[in-house]
PDB file of C-alpha atoms in Angstrom:
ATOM      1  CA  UNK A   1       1.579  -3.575 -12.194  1.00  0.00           C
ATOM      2  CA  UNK A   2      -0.823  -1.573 -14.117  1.00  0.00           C
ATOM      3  CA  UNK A   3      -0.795  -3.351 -16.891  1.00  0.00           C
ATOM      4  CA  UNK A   4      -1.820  -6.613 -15.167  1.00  0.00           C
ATOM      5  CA  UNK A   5      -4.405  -4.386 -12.899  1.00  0.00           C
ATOM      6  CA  UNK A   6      -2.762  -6.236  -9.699  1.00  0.00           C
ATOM      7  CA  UNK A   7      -1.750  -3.669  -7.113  1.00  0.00           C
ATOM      8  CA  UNK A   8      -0.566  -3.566  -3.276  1.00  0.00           C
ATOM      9  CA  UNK A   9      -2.488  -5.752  -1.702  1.00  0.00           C
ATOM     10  CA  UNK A  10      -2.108  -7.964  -4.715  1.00  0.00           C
ATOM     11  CA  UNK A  11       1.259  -8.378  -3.989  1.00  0.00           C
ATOM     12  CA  UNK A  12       0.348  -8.901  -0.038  1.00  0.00           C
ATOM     13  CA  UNK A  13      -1.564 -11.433  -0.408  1.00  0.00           C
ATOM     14  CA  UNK A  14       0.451 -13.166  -3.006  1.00  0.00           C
ATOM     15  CA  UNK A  15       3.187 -13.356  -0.015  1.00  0.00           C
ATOM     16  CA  UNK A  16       1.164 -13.953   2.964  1.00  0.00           C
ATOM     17  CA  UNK A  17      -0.546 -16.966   1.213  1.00  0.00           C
ATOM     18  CA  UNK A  18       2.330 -17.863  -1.142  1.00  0.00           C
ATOM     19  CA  UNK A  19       2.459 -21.692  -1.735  1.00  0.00           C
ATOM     20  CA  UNK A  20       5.731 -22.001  -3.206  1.00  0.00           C
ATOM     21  CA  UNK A  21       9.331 -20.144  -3.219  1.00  0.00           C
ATOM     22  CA  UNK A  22      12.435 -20.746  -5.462  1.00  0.00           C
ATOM     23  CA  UNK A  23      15.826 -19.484  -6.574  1.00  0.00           C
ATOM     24  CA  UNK A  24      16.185 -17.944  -9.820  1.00  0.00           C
ATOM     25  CA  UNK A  25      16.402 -20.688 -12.659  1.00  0.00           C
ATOM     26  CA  UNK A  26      18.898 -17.944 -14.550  1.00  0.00           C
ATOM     27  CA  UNK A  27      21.193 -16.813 -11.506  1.00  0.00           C
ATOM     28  CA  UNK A  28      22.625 -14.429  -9.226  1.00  0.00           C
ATOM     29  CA  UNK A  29      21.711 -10.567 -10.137  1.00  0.00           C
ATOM     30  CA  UNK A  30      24.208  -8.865 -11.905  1.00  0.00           C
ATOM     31  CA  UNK A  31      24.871  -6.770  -8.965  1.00  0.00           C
ATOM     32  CA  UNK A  32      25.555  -9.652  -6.560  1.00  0.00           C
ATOM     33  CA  UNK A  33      23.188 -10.753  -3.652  1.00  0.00           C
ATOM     34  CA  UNK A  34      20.742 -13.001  -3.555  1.00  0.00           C
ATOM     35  CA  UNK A  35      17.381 -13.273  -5.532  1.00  0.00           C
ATOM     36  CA  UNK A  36      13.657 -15.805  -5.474  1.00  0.00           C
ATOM     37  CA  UNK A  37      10.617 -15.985  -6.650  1.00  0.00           C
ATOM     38  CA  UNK A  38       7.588 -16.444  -4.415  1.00  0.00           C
ATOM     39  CA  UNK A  39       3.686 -17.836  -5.490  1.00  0.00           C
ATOM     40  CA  UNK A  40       0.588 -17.138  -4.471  1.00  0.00           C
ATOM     41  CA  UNK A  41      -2.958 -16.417  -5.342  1.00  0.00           C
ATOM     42  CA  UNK A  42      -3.833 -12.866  -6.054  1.00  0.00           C
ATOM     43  CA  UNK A  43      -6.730 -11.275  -3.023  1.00  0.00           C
ATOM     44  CA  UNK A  44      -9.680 -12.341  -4.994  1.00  0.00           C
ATOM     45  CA  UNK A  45      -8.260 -15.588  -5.372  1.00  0.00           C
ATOM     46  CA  UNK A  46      -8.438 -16.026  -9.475  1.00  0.00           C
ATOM     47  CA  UNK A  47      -5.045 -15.703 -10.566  1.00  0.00           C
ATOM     48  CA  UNK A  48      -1.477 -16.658  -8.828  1.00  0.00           C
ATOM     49  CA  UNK A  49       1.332 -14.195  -9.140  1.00  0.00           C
ATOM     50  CA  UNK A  50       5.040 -15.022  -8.839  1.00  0.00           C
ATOM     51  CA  UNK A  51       6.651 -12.074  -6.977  1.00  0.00           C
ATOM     52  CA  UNK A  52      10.569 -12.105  -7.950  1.00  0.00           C
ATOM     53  CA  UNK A  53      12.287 -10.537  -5.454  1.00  0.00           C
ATOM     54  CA  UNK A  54      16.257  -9.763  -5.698  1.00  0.00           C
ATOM     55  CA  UNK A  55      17.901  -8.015  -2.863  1.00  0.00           C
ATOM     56  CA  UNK A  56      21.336  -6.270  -3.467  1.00  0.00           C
ATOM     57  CA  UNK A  57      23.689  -3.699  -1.928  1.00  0.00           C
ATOM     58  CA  UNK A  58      23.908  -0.281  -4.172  1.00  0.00           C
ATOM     59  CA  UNK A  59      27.819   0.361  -5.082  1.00  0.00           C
ATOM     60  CA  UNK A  60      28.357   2.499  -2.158  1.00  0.00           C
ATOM     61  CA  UNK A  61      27.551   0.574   0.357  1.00  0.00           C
ATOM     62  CA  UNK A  62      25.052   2.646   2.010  1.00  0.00           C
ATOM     63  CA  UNK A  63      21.833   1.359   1.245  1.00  0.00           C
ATOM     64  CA  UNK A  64      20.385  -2.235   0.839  1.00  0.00           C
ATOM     65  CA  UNK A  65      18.219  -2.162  -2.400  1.00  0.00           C
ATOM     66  CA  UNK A  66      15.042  -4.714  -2.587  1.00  0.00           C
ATOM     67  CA  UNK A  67      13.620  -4.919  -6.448  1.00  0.00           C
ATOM     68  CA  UNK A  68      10.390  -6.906  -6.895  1.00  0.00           C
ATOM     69  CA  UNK A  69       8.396  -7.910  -9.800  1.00  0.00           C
ATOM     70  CA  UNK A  70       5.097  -8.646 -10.402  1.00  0.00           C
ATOM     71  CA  UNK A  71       4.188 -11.463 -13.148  1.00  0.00           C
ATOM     72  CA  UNK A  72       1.257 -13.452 -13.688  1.00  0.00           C
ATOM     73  CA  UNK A  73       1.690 -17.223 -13.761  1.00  0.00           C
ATOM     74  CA  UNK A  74      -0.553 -19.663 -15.167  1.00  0.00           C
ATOM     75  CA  UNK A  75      -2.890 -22.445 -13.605  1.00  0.00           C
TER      76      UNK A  75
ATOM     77  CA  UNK B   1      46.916  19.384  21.177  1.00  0.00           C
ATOM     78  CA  UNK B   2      45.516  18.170  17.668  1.00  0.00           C
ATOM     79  CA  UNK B   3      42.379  19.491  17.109  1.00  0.00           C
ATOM     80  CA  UNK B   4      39.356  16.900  17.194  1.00  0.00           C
ATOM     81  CA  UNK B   5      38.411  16.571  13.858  1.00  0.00           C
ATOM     82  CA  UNK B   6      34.325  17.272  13.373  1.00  0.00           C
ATOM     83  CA  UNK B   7      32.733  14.027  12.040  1.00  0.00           C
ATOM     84  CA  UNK B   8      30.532  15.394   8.992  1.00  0.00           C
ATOM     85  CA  UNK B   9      26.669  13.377   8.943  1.00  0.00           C
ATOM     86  CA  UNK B  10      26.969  11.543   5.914  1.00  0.00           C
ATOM     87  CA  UNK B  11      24.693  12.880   3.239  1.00  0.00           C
ATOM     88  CA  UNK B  12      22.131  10.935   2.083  1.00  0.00           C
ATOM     89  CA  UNK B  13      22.083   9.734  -0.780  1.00  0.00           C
ATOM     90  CA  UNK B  14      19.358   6.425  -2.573  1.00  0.00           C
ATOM     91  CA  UNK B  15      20.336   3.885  -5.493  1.00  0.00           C
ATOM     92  CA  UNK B  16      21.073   4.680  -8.928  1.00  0.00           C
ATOM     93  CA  UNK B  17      18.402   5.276 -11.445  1.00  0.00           C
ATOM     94  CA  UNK B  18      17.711   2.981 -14.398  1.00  0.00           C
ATOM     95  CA  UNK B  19      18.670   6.351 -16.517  1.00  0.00           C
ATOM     96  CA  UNK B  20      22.225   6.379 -14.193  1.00  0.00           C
ATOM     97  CA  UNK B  21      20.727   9.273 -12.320  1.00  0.00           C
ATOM     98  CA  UNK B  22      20.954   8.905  -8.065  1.00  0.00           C
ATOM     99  CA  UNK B  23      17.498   8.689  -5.753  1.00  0.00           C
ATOM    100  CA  UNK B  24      17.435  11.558  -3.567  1.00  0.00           C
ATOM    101  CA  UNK B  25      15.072  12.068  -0.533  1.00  0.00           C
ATOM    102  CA  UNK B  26      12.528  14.499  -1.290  1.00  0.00           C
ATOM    103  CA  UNK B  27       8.882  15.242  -0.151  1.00  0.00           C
ATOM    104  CA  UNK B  28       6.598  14.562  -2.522  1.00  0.00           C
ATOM    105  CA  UNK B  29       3.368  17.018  -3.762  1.00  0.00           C
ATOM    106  CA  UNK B  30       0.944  15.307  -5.450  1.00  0.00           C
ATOM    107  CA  UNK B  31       2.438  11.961  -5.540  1.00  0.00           C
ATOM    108  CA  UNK B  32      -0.392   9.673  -7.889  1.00  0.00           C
ATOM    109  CA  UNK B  33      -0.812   6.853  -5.738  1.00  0.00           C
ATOM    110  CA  UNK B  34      -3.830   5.343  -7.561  1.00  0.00           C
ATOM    111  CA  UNK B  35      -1.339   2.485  -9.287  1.00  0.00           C
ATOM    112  CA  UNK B  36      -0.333   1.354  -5.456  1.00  0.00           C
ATOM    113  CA  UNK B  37      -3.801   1.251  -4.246  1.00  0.00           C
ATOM    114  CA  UNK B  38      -6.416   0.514  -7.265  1.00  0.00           C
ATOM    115  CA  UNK B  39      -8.200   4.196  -6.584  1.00  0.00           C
ATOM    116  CA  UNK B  40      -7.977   7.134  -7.797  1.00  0.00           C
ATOM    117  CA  UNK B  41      -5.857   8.792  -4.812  1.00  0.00           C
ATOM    118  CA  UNK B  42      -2.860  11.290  -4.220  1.00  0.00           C
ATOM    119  CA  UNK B  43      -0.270  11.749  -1.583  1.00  0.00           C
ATOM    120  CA  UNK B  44       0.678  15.072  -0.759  1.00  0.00           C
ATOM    121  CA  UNK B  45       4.028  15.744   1.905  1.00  0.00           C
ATOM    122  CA  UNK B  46       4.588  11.982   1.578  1.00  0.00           C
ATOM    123  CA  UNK B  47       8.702  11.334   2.228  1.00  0.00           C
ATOM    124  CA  UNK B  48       9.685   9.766  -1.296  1.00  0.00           C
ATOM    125  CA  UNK B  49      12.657   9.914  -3.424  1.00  0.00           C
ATOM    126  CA  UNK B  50      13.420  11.341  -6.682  1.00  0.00           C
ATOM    127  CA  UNK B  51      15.681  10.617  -9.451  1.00  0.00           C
ATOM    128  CA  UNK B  52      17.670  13.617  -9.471  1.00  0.00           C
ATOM    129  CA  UNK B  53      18.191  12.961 -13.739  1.00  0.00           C
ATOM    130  CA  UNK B  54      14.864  12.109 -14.942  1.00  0.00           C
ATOM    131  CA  UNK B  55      12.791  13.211 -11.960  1.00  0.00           C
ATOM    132  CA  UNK B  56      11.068   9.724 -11.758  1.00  0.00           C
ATOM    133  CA  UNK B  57       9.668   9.430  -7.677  1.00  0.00           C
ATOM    134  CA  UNK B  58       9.605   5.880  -5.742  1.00  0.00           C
ATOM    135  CA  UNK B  59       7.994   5.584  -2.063  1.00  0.00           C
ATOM    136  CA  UNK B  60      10.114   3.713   0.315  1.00  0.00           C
ATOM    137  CA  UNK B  61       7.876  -0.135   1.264  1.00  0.00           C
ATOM    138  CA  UNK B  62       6.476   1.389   4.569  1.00  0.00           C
ATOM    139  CA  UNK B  63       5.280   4.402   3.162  1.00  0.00           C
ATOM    140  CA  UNK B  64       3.289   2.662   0.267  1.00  0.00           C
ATOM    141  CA  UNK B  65       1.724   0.408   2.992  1.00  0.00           C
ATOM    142  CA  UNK B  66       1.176   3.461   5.827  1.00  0.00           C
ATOM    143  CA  UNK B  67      -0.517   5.213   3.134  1.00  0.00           C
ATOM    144  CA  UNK B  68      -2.623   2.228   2.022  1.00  0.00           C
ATOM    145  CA  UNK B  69      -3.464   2.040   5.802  1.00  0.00           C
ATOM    146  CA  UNK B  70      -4.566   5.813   5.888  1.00  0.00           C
ATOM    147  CA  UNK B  71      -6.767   5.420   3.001  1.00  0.00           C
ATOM    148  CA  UNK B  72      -8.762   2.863   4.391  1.00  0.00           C
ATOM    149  CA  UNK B  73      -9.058   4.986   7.525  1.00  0.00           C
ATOM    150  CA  UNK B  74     -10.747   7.707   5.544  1.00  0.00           C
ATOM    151  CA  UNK B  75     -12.855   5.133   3.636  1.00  0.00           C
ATOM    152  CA  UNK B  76     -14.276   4.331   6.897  1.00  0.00           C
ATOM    153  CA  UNK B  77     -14.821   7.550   8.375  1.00  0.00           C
ATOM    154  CA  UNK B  78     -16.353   8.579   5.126  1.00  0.00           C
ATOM    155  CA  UNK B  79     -19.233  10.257   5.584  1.00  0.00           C
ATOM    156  CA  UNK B  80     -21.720   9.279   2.824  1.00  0.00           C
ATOM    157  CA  UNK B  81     -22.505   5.291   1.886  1.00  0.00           C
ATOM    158  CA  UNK B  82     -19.924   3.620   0.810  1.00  0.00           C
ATOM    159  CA  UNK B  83     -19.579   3.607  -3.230  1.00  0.00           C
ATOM    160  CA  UNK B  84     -18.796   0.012  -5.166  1.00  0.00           C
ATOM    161  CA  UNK B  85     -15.256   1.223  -5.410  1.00  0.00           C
ATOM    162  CA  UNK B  86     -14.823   1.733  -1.384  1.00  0.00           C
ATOM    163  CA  UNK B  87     -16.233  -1.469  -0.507  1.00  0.00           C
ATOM    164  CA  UNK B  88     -14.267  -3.517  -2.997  1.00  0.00           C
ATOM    165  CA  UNK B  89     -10.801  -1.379  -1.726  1.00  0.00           C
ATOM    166  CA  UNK B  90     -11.988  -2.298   2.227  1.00  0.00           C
ATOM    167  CA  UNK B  91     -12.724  -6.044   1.236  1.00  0.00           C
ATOM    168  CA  UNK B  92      -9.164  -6.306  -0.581  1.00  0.00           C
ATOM    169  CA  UNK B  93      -7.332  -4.458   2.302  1.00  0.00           C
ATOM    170  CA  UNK B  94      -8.271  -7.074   4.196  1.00  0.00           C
ATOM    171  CA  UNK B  95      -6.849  -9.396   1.932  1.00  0.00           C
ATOM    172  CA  UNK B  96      -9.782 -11.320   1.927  1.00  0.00           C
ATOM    173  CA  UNK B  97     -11.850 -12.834  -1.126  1.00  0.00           C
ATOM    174  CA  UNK B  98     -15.530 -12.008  -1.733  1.00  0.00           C
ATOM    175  CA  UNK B  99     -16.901 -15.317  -0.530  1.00  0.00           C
ATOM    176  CA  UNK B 100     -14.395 -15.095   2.581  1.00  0.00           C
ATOM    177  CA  UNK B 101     -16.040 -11.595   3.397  1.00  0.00           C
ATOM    178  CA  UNK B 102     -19.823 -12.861   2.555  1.00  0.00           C
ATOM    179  CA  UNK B 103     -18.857 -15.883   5.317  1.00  0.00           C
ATOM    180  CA  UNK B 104     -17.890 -13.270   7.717  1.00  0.00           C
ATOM    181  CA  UNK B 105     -20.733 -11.300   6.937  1.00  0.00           C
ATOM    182  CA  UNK B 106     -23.295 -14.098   7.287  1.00  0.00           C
ATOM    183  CA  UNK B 107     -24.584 -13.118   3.798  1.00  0.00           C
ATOM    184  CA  UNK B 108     -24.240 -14.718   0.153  1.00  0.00           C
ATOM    185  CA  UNK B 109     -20.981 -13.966  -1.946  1.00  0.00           C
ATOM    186  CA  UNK B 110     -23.655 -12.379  -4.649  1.00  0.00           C
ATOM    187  CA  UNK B 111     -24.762 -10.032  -2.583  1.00  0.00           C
ATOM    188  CA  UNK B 112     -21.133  -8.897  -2.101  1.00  0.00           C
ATOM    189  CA  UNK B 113     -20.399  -9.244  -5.706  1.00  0.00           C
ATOM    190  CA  UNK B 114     -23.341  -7.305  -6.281  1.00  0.00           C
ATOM    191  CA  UNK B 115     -22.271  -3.954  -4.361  1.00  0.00           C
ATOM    192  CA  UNK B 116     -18.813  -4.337  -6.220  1.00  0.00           C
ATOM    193  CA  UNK B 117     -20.354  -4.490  -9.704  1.00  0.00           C
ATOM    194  CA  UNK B 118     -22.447  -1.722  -8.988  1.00  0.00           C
ATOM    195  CA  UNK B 119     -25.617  -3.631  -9.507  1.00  0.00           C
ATOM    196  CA  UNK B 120     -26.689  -2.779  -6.296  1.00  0.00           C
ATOM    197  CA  UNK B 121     -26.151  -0.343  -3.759  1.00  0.00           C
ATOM    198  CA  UNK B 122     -24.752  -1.336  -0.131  1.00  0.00           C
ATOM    199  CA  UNK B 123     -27.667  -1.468   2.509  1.00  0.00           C
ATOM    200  CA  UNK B 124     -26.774   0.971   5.280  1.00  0.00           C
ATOM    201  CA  UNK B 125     -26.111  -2.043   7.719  1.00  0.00           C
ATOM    202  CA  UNK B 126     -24.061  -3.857   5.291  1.00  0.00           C
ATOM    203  CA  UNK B 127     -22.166  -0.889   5.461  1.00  0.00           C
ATOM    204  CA  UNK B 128     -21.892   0.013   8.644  1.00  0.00           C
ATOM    205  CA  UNK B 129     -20.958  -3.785   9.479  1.00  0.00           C
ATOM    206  CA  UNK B 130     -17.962  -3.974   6.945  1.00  0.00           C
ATOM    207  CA  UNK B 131     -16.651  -0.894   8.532  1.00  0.00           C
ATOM    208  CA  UNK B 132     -16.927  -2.395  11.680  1.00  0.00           C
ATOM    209  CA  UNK B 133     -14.526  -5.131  10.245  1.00  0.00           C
ATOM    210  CA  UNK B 134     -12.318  -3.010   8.855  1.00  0.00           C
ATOM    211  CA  UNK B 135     -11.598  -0.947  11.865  1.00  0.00           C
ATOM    212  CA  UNK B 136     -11.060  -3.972  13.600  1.00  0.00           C
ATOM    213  CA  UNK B 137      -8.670  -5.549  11.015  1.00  0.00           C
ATOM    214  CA  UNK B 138      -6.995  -2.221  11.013  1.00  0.00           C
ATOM    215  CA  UNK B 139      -5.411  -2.782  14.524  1.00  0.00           C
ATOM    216  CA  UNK B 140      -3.539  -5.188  13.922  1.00  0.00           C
ATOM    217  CA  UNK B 141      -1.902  -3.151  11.026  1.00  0.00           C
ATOM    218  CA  UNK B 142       1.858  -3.305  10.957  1.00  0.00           C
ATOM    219  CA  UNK B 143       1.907  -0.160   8.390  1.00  0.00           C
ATOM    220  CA  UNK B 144       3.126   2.018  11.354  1.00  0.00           C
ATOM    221  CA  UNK B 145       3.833   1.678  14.989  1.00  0.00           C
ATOM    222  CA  UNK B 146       1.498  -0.243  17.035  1.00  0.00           C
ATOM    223  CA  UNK B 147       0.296   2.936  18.968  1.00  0.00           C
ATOM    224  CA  UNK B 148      -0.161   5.177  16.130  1.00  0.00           C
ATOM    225  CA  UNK B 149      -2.381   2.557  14.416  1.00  0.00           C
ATOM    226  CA  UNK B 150      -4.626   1.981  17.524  1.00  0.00           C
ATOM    227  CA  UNK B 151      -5.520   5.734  17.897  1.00  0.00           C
ATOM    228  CA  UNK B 152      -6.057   6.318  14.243  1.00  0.00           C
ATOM    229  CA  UNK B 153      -8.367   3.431  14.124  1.00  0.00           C
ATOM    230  CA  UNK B 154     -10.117   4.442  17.936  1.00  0.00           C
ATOM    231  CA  UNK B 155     -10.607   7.294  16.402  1.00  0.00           C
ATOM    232  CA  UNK B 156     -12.567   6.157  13.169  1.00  0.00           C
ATOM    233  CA  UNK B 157     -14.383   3.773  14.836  1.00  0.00           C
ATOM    234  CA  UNK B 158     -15.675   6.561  17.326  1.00  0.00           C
ATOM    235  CA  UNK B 159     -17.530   7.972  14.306  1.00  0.00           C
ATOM    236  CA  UNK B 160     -19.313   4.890  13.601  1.00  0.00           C
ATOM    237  CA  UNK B 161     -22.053   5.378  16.089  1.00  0.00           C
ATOM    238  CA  UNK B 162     -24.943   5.267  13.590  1.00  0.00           C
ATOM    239  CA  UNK B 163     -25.806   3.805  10.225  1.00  0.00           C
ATOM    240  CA  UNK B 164     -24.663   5.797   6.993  1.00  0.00           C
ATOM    241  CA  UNK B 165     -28.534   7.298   5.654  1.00  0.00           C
ATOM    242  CA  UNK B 166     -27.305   9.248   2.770  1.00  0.00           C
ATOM    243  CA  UNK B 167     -26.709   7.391  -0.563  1.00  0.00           C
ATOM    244  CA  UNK B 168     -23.296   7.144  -1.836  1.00  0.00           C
ATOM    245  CA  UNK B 169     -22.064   9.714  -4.309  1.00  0.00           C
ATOM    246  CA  UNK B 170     -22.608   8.691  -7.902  1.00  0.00           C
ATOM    247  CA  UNK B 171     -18.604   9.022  -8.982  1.00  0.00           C
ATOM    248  CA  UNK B 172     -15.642   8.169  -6.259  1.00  0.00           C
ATOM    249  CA  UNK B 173     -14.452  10.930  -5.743  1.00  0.00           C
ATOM    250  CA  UNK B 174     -10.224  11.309  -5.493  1.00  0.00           C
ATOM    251  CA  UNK B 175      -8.574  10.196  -1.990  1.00  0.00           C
ATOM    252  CA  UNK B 176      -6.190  11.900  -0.620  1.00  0.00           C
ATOM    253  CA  UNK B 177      -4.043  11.697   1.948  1.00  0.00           C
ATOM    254  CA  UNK B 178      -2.797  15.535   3.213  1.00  0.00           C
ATOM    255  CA  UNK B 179       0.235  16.704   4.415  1.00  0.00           C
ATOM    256  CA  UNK B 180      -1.490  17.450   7.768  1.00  0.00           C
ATOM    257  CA  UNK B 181      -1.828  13.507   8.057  1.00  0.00           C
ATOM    258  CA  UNK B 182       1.715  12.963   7.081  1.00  0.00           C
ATOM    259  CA  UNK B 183       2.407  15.416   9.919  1.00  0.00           C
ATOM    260  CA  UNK B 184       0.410  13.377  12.326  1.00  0.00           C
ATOM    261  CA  UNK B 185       2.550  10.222  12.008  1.00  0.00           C
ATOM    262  CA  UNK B 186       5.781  10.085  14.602  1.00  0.00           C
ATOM    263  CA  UNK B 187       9.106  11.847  13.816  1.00  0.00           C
ATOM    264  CA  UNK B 188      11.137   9.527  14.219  1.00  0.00           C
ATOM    265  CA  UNK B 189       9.294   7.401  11.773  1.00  0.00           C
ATOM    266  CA  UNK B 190       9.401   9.935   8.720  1.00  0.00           C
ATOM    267  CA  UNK B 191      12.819  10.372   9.564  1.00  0.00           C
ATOM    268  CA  UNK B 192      13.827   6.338   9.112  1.00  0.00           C
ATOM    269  CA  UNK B 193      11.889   6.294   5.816  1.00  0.00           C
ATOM    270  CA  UNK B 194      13.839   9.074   4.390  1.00  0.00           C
ATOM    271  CA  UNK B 195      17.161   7.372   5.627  1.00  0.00           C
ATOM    272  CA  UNK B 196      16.743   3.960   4.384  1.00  0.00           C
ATOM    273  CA  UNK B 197      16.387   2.994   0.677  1.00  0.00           C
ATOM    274  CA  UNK B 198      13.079   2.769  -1.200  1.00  0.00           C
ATOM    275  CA  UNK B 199      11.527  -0.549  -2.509  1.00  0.00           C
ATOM    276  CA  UNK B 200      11.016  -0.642  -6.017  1.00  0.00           C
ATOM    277  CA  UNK B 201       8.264  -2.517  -7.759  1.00  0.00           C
ATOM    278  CA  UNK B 202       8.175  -2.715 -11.182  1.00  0.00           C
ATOM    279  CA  UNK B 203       6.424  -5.534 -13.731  1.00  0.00           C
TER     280      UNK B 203
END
């Protein structure tokens, strides 16, 4: 996230105002579950970011695990 | 009679590390927060988690946004003119772009754009108004319970009584949010977000 400067409420707004959502192109996550991408513009409006989000159970059972990343996608 | 056997409380215990160490709940000193929120700012007696291997720490979704909340708080109640840094982090934690905030304002997006790029200080009532705004967008936070938020923002926009005189400090100086505000928050809360697994964001 530092690398692209984008930060929380980046990654807010990119949700609340998302304009698009999709499975992953490349599958399931290797630990089962389920896994998307959403897109929206970034707060200031300039750039859209594609939040992947993949949502698994950790081997025990105990604890649901949510993993997003941040990447910039262009036009 | 066969004895009753005592049920043990399940330790607990987070996700596995990328380095195959386990998450552990911890309370963090000094957590550097300024990669979450854009500012310089530090968390101290935040519940986190911490790679018991290679010590790496993670904050659990609610925390990173109650802590966001806090900081905003303080912005407001801060006691100087706001510096181009504050008012860009109160603009953006309303999620709102500069022309959006200009519109709400009744001014020009330049003259926003203008505080943020340090080419001009904030006036004292543009300051005092976006304040205003972002005590009032700060109750309908969902960072933490709906009661907690409401007093924490009653009781920043208590101090806004008057217009901020004295200039803004030349450098931001470092946020942070105490272990005394940590305290502050409900028990039953802290408990929950060292019981539940951390979100992890990573690029």
């Amino acid at each position: 996230m530092d690398e692209r400067s984008v930060n929380m409420f980046d990654v807010h707004t990119a949700i609340d105002r998302s304009v698009r959502a999709e499975a992953y192109q490349d599958g399931t996550p290797m630990n089962g579950g389920t896994c998307w991408r959403v897109f929206g513009p970034d707060v200031d409006g300039d750039r859209t970011l594609g939040i992947g989000v993949e949502v698994y159970s950790a081997p025990n059972r105990s604890v649901w695990i949510t993993l997003c990343t941040v990447i910039e996608v262009e036009g | 009679m066969k004895k009753k056997k005592a049920i043990k409380p399940r330790a607990v215990t987070g996700p596995k590390c990328e380095c195959s160490g386990t998450f552990k709940p911890v309370t963090l000193r000094s957590f550097d927060f300024s990669r979450h929120s854009g500012l310089p700012s530090f968390l101290d007696g935040a519940p986190g988690w911490r790679c018991g291997s290679c010590q790496r720490e993670m904050l659990h979704g609610q925390v990173i946004n109650a802590s966001l909340f806090l900081i905003a708080m303080d912005i407001v109640g801060f006691p100087h003119r706001l510096t181009a840094e504050h008012a860009r982090y109160l603009r953006r934690s309303m999620q709102i772009t500069q022309q959006e905030l200009a519109d709400r304002m009744g001014i020009a997006r330049e003259t926003v754009a203008s505080w943020e790029s340090k080419l001009k200080e904030i006036s004292p009532q543009h300051d005092l108004i976006l304040r205003v705004l972002m005590s009032n967008h700060a109750r309908g936070s969902e960072a933490l319970p709906m009661k907690v938020v409401v007093d924490i923002a009653n009781d920043v926009m208590a101090t806004l009584s008057s217009v901020r005189s004295e200039p803004a400090p030349r450098k931001t100086p470092d946020l942070r949010v105490t272990e005394s505000d940590f305290k502050k928050l409900p028990a039953a809360w802290l408990s929950k977000m060292q019981n539940t697994a951390p979100t992890a964001f990573a690029s």
